[in-house]
Amino acid sequence: MTTISTSRSRWTSPLVYVVALAVAGVTIAPIVYVIIGGFRTTGQIAADPIGLPDPWVPGNYADAAATGTFWGQAANSLIIATVTTLLAVGFGAMAAFALARMEFRGRDGLYSFFVLGLLFPVAVAVLPLYLLLRNLDLTGLLAVAVPQAAFALPVTIVILRPFMRNVPGELEDAATIDGCGRMRFFWQILLPLSRPALVTVSVLAVVNSWNAFLLPLLVLGDPAEYTLPLGTAAFSSQYGSDTARILAFTALSMLPALLFFMLAERKMVGGLAGSVKG
């Protein structure tokens, strides 16, 4: 039995590494191509689509950043991502606390309802959602942030609930004996202990909000309110013949979310691991 297990591990380990490298290559290659393509000219790309810049042309990035619309669109994306994250994490944490630490009738059914929300894509509800927002007279950046926060609630609750549930009940009992109320326990003890999970759901909310395209496309009619994904599409239509500048603008648009994700990667992995364990 030991020989079979050793043989399997000997053959599966290289296979796992090969598959992991293949997945990483497929994921990273388009990003690298876009970034490097921004340092080339359109003529270079047409002559050799997968070649390296010769010479390097940093002016494409300078021209893309110099456009007045880029920084305005980046600010709009930042505002929407910030509001979305605050709403999703704030309300999600309170809901997860109730579902994890309180006993009430229908608790498991309510949690199952949020779990089913993971299977409900934004594209399915985008038209009714647009009509609802119009009837509520909710427009502008807030009309994008609020629905995005609502769609981020299920994954937020699913990740936070196991963390809050795994905190020993004795700790809460001790805090109660010391005069700590339930809400004080939530703010001062439970949330700090759930920091890895909070980082995880915050990163997911920021990245998903930053990359959102369909809902902002339907809701934001004023070009001054465009987010970076919409700005990239508009820039591509305006400079359709200049592939290099389009690649540079695209690279700049995805860079903030990419850097944020890379900086928070370790804590995010820890949060997901704790969620699976719980």
Coordinates of C-alpha atoms in Angstrom, one line a residue:
M1 CA 0.0 0.0 0.0
T2 CA 2.8 2.3 0.9
T3 CA 4.6 1.5 -2.4
I4 CA 1.5 2.3 -4.4
S5 CA 1.0 5.6 -2.6
T6 CA 4.7 6.5 -3.1
S7 CA 4.5 5.6 -6.8
R8 CA 1.3 7.7 -7.2
S9 CA 2.8 10.7 -5.5
R10 CA 6.0 10.4 -7.6
W11 CA 4.0 10.5 -10.8
T12 CA 1.3 13.0 -9.8
S13 CA 3.6 15.7 -8.4
P14 CA 5.2 16.5 -11.8
L15 CA 1.8 16.4 -13.4
V16 CA 0.5 18.8 -10.9
Y17 CA 3.3 21.2 -11.6
V18 CA 2.9 20.9 -15.3
V19 CA -0.8 21.6 -15.1
A20 CA -0.2 24.6 -12.8
L21 CA 2.4 26.0 -15.1
A22 CA 0.1 25.6 -18.1
V23 CA -2.8 27.3 -16.3
A24 CA -0.4 30.1 -15.2
G25 CA 0.9 30.5 -18.7
V26 CA -2.6 30.7 -20.2
T27 CA -3.6 33.3 -17.6
I28 CA -0.5 35.5 -17.6
A29 CA 0.3 35.4 -21.4
P30 CA -2.5 37.7 -22.5
I31 CA -1.6 40.2 -19.7
V32 CA 2.1 40.1 -20.7
Y33 CA 1.2 40.5 -24.4
V34 CA -1.0 43.6 -23.7
I35 CA 1.7 45.2 -21.6
I36 CA 4.6 44.5 -24.0
G37 CA 2.3 45.4 -27.0
G38 CA 1.9 48.9 -25.5
F39 CA 5.6 49.5 -26.0
R40 CA 5.5 48.7 -29.7
T41 CA 4.2 50.5 -32.7
T42 CA 1.2 49.4 -34.7
G43 CA 3.6 48.7 -37.6
Q44 CA 5.7 46.4 -35.4
I45 CA 2.6 44.5 -34.3
A46 CA 1.3 44.1 -37.8
A47 CA 4.7 42.8 -39.0
D48 CA 5.3 40.5 -36.1
P49 CA 2.4 40.1 -33.7
I50 CA 4.3 38.1 -31.1
G51 CA 7.6 39.8 -31.3
L52 CA 9.4 42.0 -28.8
P53 CA 9.5 45.8 -29.1
D54 CA 12.3 47.0 -31.4
P55 CA 12.8 49.8 -30.5
W56 CA 10.8 50.2 -27.3
V57 CA 8.1 53.0 -27.6
P58 CA 7.1 54.3 -24.1
G59 CA 5.3 57.2 -25.7
N60 CA 2.2 55.1 -26.1
Y61 CA 1.7 54.9 -22.4
A62 CA 2.5 58.6 -22.0
D63 CA -0.1 59.5 -24.6
A64 CA -2.7 57.2 -23.0
A65 CA -2.1 58.7 -19.6
A66 CA -2.1 62.2 -21.0
T67 CA -5.6 61.9 -22.2
G68 CA -7.9 63.9 -20.0
T69 CA -10.5 61.1 -19.9
F70 CA -8.2 58.4 -18.4
W71 CA -7.8 60.0 -14.9
G72 CA -11.4 60.9 -14.7
Q73 CA -12.4 57.4 -15.6
A74 CA -9.9 56.0 -13.1
A75 CA -11.4 58.2 -10.4
N76 CA -14.9 57.0 -11.3
S77 CA -13.8 53.4 -11.1
L78 CA -12.1 54.1 -7.7
I79 CA -15.3 55.7 -6.3
I80 CA -17.5 52.9 -7.4
A81 CA -15.1 50.2 -6.2
T82 CA -14.8 52.0 -2.8
V83 CA -18.5 52.4 -2.3
T84 CA -19.2 48.9 -3.5
T85 CA -16.6 47.4 -1.1
L86 CA -17.7 49.4 1.9
L87 CA -21.4 48.4 1.4
A88 CA -20.7 44.8 0.6
V89 CA -18.2 44.2 3.4
G90 CA -20.1 46.3 5.9
F91 CA -23.5 44.7 5.5
G92 CA -22.1 41.3 4.6
A93 CA -20.1 41.2 7.9
M94 CA -23.2 42.1 9.9
A95 CA -25.3 39.5 8.1
A96 CA -22.6 36.9 8.6
F97 CA -22.4 37.7 12.3
A98 CA -26.1 37.1 12.7
L99 CA -26.0 33.9 10.7
A100 CA -22.9 32.6 12.6
R101 CA -23.4 33.7 16.2
M102 CA -27.2 34.0 16.7
E103 CA -29.9 31.4 17.0
F104 CA -33.2 32.2 15.3
R105 CA -35.8 30.4 13.3
G106 CA -35.0 30.1 9.6
R107 CA -31.3 30.8 10.0
D108 CA -30.2 27.9 7.9
G109 CA -32.8 28.6 5.2
L110 CA -31.7 32.3 5.0
Y111 CA -28.0 31.2 4.7
S112 CA -29.0 28.8 1.9
F113 CA -30.8 31.7 0.2
F114 CA -27.5 33.7 0.1
V115 CA -25.6 30.6 -1.1
L116 CA -28.1 30.4 -4.0
G117 CA -27.2 34.0 -4.8
L118 CA -23.8 32.7 -6.0
L119 CA -25.6 31.1 -8.9
F120 CA -27.4 34.2 -10.0
P121 CA -25.3 36.2 -12.5
V122 CA -25.6 39.9 -13.0
A123 CA -26.4 39.4 -16.7
V124 CA -29.7 37.7 -15.9
A125 CA -31.0 40.6 -13.8
V126 CA -29.5 43.5 -15.6
L127 CA -32.6 44.5 -17.5
P128 CA -35.0 44.4 -14.6
L129 CA -32.4 46.0 -12.5
Y130 CA -32.1 48.9 -15.0
L131 CA -35.9 49.4 -14.9
L132 CA -35.9 49.3 -11.1
L133 CA -33.1 51.9 -10.9
R134 CA -34.9 54.1 -13.4
N135 CA -38.2 53.9 -11.4
L136 CA -36.2 54.8 -8.2
D137 CA -34.6 57.7 -10.0
L138 CA -31.2 56.4 -9.0
T139 CA -28.6 57.5 -11.5
G140 CA -24.9 58.1 -11.7
L141 CA -22.1 56.3 -10.0
L142 CA -24.3 55.3 -7.0
A143 CA -26.6 53.4 -9.4
V144 CA -23.7 51.2 -10.3
A145 CA -22.2 50.8 -6.8
V146 CA -25.3 49.8 -4.9
P147 CA -26.3 46.9 -7.2
Q148 CA -22.7 45.7 -7.4
A149 CA -22.6 45.6 -3.6
A150 CA -25.9 43.6 -3.5
F151 CA -24.4 41.0 -5.9
A152 CA -21.2 40.9 -3.9
L153 CA -23.2 40.1 -0.6
P154 CA -23.5 36.3 -1.2
V155 CA -19.8 35.6 -1.6
T156 CA -19.0 37.9 1.2
I157 CA -21.4 36.1 3.6
V158 CA -20.3 32.7 2.5
I159 CA -16.6 33.5 3.2
L160 CA -17.1 35.5 6.4
R161 CA -19.6 33.1 8.2
P162 CA -17.2 30.2 8.8
F163 CA -14.6 32.5 10.2
M164 CA -17.1 34.1 12.7
R165 CA -18.6 30.7 13.5
N166 CA -15.2 29.2 14.3
V167 CA -14.4 31.8 17.0
P168 CA -14.8 29.9 20.3
G169 CA -18.0 30.5 22.2
E170 CA -16.0 30.7 25.4
L171 CA -14.4 33.9 24.1
E172 CA -17.7 35.5 23.7
D173 CA -18.9 34.3 27.1
A174 CA -15.7 35.7 28.7
A175 CA -16.3 39.0 27.0
T176 CA -19.9 39.1 28.2
I177 CA -18.8 38.5 31.8
D178 CA -16.4 41.4 31.4
G179 CA -19.3 43.7 30.4
C180 CA -18.8 43.5 26.6
G181 CA -22.1 43.7 24.8
R182 CA -22.9 41.7 21.6
M183 CA -22.2 44.6 19.2
R184 CA -19.0 45.6 21.1
F185 CA -17.9 42.0 20.8
F186 CA -18.6 42.1 17.1
W187 CA -16.7 45.4 16.4
Q188 CA -13.7 45.0 18.8
I189 CA -13.1 41.2 18.9
L190 CA -14.8 39.3 16.1
L191 CA -13.9 41.6 13.2
P192 CA -10.2 41.8 14.1
L193 CA -10.1 38.0 14.4
S194 CA -11.8 37.8 10.9
R195 CA -9.3 40.1 9.3
P196 CA -8.0 37.5 6.7
A197 CA -11.5 36.9 5.5
L198 CA -12.3 40.6 5.4
V199 CA -9.3 41.2 3.2
T200 CA -10.4 38.4 0.9
V201 CA -13.9 39.7 0.4
S202 CA -12.6 43.2 0.0
V203 CA -10.2 42.2 -2.7
L204 CA -12.9 40.3 -4.5
A205 CA -15.3 43.2 -4.3
V206 CA -12.7 45.7 -5.6
V207 CA -11.5 43.6 -8.5
N208 CA -15.1 42.6 -9.6
S209 CA -16.2 46.2 -9.4
W210 CA -13.2 47.5 -11.3
N211 CA -13.7 45.0 -14.1
A212 CA -17.5 45.4 -14.4
F213 CA -18.7 46.4 -17.8
L214 CA -22.3 45.4 -18.5
L215 CA -24.1 47.3 -15.7
P216 CA -22.1 50.5 -16.1
L217 CA -22.7 50.3 -19.8
L218 CA -26.5 50.4 -19.3
V219 CA -26.6 52.8 -16.3
L220 CA -23.9 55.4 -17.1
G221 CA -25.1 57.5 -20.1
D222 CA -22.8 60.5 -19.5
P223 CA -19.3 60.0 -20.8
A224 CA -18.0 62.0 -17.9
E225 CA -19.1 59.2 -15.6
Y226 CA -17.5 56.4 -17.6
T227 CA -15.4 53.8 -15.7
L228 CA -12.2 52.5 -17.1
P229 CA -13.7 49.4 -18.8
L230 CA -16.1 51.7 -20.6
G231 CA -13.4 54.2 -21.3
T232 CA -11.2 51.4 -22.8
A233 CA -14.1 50.5 -25.2
A234 CA -14.6 54.1 -26.2
F235 CA -10.8 54.6 -26.7
S236 CA -10.7 51.5 -28.9
S237 CA -13.5 52.9 -31.0
Q238 CA -11.8 56.3 -31.3
Y239 CA -8.3 54.9 -32.1
G240 CA -9.4 51.7 -33.9
S241 CA -6.4 51.8 -36.3
D242 CA -3.8 52.4 -33.6
T243 CA -3.5 49.0 -32.0
A244 CA -0.4 49.9 -29.9
R245 CA -2.1 52.9 -28.2
I246 CA -5.2 50.7 -27.5
L247 CA -3.0 48.1 -25.8
A248 CA -1.2 50.8 -23.8
F249 CA -4.5 52.2 -22.6
T250 CA -5.8 48.7 -21.8
A251 CA -2.7 47.9 -19.8
L252 CA -3.0 51.1 -17.8
S253 CA -6.7 50.4 -17.1
M254 CA -6.1 47.0 -15.6
L255 CA -2.9 47.9 -13.8
P256 CA -4.4 49.3 -10.6
A257 CA -6.6 46.2 -10.0
L258 CA -3.8 43.9 -10.8
L259 CA -1.4 45.6 -8.4
F260 CA -4.0 45.6 -5.6
F261 CA -4.7 41.9 -6.2
M262 CA -1.0 41.1 -6.1
L263 CA -0.4 43.0 -2.9
A264 CA -3.3 41.4 -1.1
E265 CA -2.8 37.9 -2.5
R266 CA -1.3 36.2 0.6
K267 CA -4.0 37.4 2.9
M268 CA -6.6 36.6 0.4
V269 CA -5.4 33.0 0.0
G270 CA -5.4 32.7 3.8
G271 CA -9.0 33.9 4.0
L272 CA -10.2 31.4 1.4
A273 CA -8.3 28.6 3.1
G274 CA -10.0 29.5 6.4
S275 CA -13.4 29.6 4.7
V276 CA -12.9 26.1 3.2
K277 CA -11.8 24.8 6.6
G278 CA -14.8 26.2 8.3

